mmCIF file of C-alpha atoms in Angstrom:
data_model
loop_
_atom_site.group_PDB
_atom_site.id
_atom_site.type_symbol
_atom_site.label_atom_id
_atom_site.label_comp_id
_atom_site.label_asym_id
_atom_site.label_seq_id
_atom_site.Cartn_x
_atom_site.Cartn_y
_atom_site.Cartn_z
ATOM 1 C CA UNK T 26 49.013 21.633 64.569
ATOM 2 C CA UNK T 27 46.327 20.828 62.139
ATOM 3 C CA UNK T 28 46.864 17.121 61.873
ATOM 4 C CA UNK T 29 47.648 16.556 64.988
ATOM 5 C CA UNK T 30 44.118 18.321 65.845
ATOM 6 C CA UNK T 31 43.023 16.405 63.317
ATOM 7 C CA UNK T 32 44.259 12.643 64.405
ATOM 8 C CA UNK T 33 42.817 13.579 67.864
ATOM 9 C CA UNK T 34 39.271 15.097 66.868
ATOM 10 C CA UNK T 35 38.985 11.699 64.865
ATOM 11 C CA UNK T 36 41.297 9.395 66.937
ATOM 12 C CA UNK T 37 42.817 8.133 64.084
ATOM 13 C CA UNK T 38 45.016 4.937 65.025
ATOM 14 C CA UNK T 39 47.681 5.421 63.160
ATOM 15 C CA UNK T 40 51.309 5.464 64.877
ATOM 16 C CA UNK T 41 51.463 9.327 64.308
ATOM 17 C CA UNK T 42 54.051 10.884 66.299
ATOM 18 C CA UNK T 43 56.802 13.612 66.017
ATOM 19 C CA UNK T 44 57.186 15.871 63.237
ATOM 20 C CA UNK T 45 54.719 14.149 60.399
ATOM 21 C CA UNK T 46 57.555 15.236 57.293
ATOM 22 C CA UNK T 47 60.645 14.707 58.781
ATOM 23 C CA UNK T 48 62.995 12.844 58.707
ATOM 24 C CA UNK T 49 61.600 11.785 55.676
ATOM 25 C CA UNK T 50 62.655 8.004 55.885
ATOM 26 C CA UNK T 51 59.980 8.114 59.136
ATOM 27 C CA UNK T 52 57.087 9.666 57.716
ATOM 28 C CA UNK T 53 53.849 9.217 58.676
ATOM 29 C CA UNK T 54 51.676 7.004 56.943
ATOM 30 C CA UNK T 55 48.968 8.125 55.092
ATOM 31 C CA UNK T 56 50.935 11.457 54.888
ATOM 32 C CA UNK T 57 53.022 12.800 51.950
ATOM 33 C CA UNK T 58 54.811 15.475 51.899
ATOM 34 C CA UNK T 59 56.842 18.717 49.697
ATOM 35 C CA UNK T 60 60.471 19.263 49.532
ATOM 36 C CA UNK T 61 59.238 22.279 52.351
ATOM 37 C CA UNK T 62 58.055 19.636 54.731
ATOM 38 C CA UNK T 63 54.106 21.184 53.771
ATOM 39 C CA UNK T 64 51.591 18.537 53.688
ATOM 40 C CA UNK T 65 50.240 17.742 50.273
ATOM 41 C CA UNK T 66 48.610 14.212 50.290
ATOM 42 C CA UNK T 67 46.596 12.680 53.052
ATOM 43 C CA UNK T 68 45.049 9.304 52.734
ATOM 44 C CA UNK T 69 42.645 8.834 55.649
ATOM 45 C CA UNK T 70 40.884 5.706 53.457
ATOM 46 C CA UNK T 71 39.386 3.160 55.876
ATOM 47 C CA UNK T 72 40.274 4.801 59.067
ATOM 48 C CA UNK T 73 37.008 4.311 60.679
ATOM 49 C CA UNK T 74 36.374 8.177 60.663
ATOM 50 C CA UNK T 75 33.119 8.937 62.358
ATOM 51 C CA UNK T 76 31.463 12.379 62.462
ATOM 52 C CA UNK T 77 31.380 15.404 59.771
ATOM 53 C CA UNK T 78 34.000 16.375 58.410
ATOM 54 C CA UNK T 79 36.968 18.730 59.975
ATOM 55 C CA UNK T 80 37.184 21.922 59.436
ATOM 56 C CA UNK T 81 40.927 20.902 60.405
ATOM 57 C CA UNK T 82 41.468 20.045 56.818
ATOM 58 C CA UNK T 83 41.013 23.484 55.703
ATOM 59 C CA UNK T 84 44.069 24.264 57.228
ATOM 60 C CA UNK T 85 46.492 22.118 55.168
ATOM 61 C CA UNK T 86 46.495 24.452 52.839
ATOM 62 C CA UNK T 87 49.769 22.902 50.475
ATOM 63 C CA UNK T 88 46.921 19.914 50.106
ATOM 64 C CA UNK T 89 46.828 18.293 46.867
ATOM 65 C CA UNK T 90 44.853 14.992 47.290
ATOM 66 C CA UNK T 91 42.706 14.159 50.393
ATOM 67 C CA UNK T 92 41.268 10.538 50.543
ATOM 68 C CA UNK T 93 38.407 9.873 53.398
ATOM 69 C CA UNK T 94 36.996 7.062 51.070
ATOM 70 C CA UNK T 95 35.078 4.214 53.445
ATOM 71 C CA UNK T 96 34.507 5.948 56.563
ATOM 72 C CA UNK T 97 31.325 6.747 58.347
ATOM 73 C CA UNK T 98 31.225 10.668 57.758
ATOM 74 C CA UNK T 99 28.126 11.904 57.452
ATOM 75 C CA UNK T 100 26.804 15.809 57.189
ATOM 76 C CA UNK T 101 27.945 18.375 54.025
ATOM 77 C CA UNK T 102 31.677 19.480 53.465
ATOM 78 C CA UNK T 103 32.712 22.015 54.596
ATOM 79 C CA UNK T 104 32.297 24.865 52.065
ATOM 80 C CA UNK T 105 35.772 26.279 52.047
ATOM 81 C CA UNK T 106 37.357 22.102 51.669
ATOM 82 C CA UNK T 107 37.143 22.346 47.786
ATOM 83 C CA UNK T 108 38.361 25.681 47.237
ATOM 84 C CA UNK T 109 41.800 24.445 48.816
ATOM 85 C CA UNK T 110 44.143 26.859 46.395
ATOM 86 C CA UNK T 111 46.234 23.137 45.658
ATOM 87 C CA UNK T 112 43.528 20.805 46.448
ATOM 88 C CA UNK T 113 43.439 18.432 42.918
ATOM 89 C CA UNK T 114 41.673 15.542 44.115
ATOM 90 C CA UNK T 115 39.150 14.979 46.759
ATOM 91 C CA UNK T 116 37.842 11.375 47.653
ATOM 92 C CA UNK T 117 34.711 10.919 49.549
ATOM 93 C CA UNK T 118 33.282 7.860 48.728
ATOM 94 C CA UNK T 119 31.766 5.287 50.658
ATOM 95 C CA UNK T 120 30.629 7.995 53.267
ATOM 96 C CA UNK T 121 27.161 8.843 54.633
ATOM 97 C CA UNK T 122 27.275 12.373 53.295
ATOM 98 C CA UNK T 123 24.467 14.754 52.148
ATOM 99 C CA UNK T 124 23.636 15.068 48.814
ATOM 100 C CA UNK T 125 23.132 18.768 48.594
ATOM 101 C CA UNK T 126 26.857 19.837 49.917
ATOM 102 C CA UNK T 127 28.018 17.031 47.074
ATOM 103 C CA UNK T 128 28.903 19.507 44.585
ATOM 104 C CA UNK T 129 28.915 22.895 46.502
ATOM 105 C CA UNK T 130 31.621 25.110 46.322
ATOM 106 C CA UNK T 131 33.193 23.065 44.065
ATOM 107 C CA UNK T 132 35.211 25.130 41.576
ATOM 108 C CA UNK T 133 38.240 24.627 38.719
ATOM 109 C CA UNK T 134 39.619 21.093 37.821
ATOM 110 C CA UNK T 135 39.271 19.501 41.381
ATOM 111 C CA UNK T 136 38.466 15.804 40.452
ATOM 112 C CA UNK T 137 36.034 15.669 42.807
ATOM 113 C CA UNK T 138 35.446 11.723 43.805
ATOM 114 C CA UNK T 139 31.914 10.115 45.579
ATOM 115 C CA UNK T 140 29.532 7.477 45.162
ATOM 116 C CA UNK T 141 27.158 8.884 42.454
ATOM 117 C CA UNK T 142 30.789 9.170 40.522
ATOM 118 C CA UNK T 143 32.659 11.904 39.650
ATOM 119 C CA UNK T 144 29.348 14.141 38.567
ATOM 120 C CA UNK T 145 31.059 17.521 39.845
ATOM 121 C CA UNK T 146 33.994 17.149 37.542
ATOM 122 C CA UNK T 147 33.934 20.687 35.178
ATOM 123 C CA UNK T 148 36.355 19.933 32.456
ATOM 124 C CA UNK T 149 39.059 22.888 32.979
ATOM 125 C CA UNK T 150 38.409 24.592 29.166
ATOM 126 C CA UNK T 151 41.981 23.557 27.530
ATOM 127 C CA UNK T 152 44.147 26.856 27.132
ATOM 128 C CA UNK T 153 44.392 25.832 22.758
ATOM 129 C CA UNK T 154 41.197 26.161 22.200
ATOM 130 C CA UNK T 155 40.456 29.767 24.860
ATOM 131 C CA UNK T 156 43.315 31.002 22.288
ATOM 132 C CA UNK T 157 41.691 29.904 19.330
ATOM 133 C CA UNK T 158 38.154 31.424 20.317
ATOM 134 C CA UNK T 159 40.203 35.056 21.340
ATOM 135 C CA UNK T 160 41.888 34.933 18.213
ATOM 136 C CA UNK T 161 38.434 34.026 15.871
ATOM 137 C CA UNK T 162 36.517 36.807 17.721
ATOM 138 C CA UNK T 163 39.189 39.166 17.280
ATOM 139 C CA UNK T 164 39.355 38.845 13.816
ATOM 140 C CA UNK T 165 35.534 38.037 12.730
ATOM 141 C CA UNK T 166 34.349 41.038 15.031
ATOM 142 C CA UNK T 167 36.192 44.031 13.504
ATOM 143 C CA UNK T 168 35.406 41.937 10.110
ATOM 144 C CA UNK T 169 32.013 42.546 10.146
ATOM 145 C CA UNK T 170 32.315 45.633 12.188
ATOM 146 C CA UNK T 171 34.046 47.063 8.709
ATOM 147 C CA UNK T 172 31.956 45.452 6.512
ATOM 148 C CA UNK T 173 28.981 47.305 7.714
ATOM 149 C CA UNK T 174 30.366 50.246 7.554
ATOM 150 C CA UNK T 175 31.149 49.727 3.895
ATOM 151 C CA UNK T 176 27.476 49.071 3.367
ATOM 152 C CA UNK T 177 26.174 52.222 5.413
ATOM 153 C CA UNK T 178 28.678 54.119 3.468
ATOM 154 C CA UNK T 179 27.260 52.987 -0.610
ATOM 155 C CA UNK T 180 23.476 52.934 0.850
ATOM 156 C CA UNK T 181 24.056 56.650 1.943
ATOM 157 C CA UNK T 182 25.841 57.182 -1.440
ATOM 158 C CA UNK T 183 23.146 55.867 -2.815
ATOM 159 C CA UNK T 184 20.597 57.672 -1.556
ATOM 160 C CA UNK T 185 22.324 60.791 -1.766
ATOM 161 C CA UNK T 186 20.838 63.391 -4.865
ATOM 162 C CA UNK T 187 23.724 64.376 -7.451
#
């Protein structure tokens, strides 16, 4: 229901008819597809897309990589598009979007795709070196936690008459 609300909202020209995942050996193009017949790549590149862009696409929610590079969509994106749970790539260049919805909303290790670049991109922190920063803290913290103790302990021996 979503593409097909999506193919007429735009009037994409594409041959898109019948189920758009099966039979497999008649997909649609532009579409690709999971073993499940769920949507996970659609390239609408140089469709001739005019407008904002769909809230439609919100709905594909097995999406991995949506292309609407070289279109004429213009506005912000929609603020729940990059927080797709599978969304990995989204391409926008070559659009008239605006610059303030660029980077909103934009969370994890999309690789997030527009004219000024990829400027969003956050490098996902690699799992190594999270482990290696748990593990240093653990051990350096109760460390020094011990070591001042120590030194409370002689300064109070110390200063303690005999």
């Amino acid at each position: 229901d979503a593409i097909m609300a999506i193919k007429i909202e735009y009037g994409v020209k594409k041959n898109w008819m019948g189920d758009p995942c099966f039979p497999t050996k008649y997909t649609w193009e532009g579409v690709k597809c999971s073993n499940t017949s769920r949507i996970t790549s659609l390239d609408l590149s140089n469709s001739s897309l005019h407008g904002t862009i769909s809230k439609n696409f919100t709905l594909l929610t097995a999406l991995k990589t949506l292309d609407l590079s070289y279109n004429q969509l213009s506005g912000s994106i929609p603020d729940s598009l990059p927080s797709l749970p599978s969304l990995q790539v989204l391409n926008v260049s070559g659009n008239q979007l605006s610059d303030e919805s660029l980077c909103k909303n934009y969370t994890g290790p999309l690789i997030f795709r527009h004219d000024g670049g990829s400027v969003c991109n956050k490098p996902s922190p690699s799992p190594q070196r999270n482990k290696v920063a748990i593990i240093a803290i653990s051990v350096v913290v109760p460390v020094l936690v011990v070591i001042l103790l120590l030194a409370y302990f002689i300064w109070w021996q110390k200063r303690k008459p005999n």
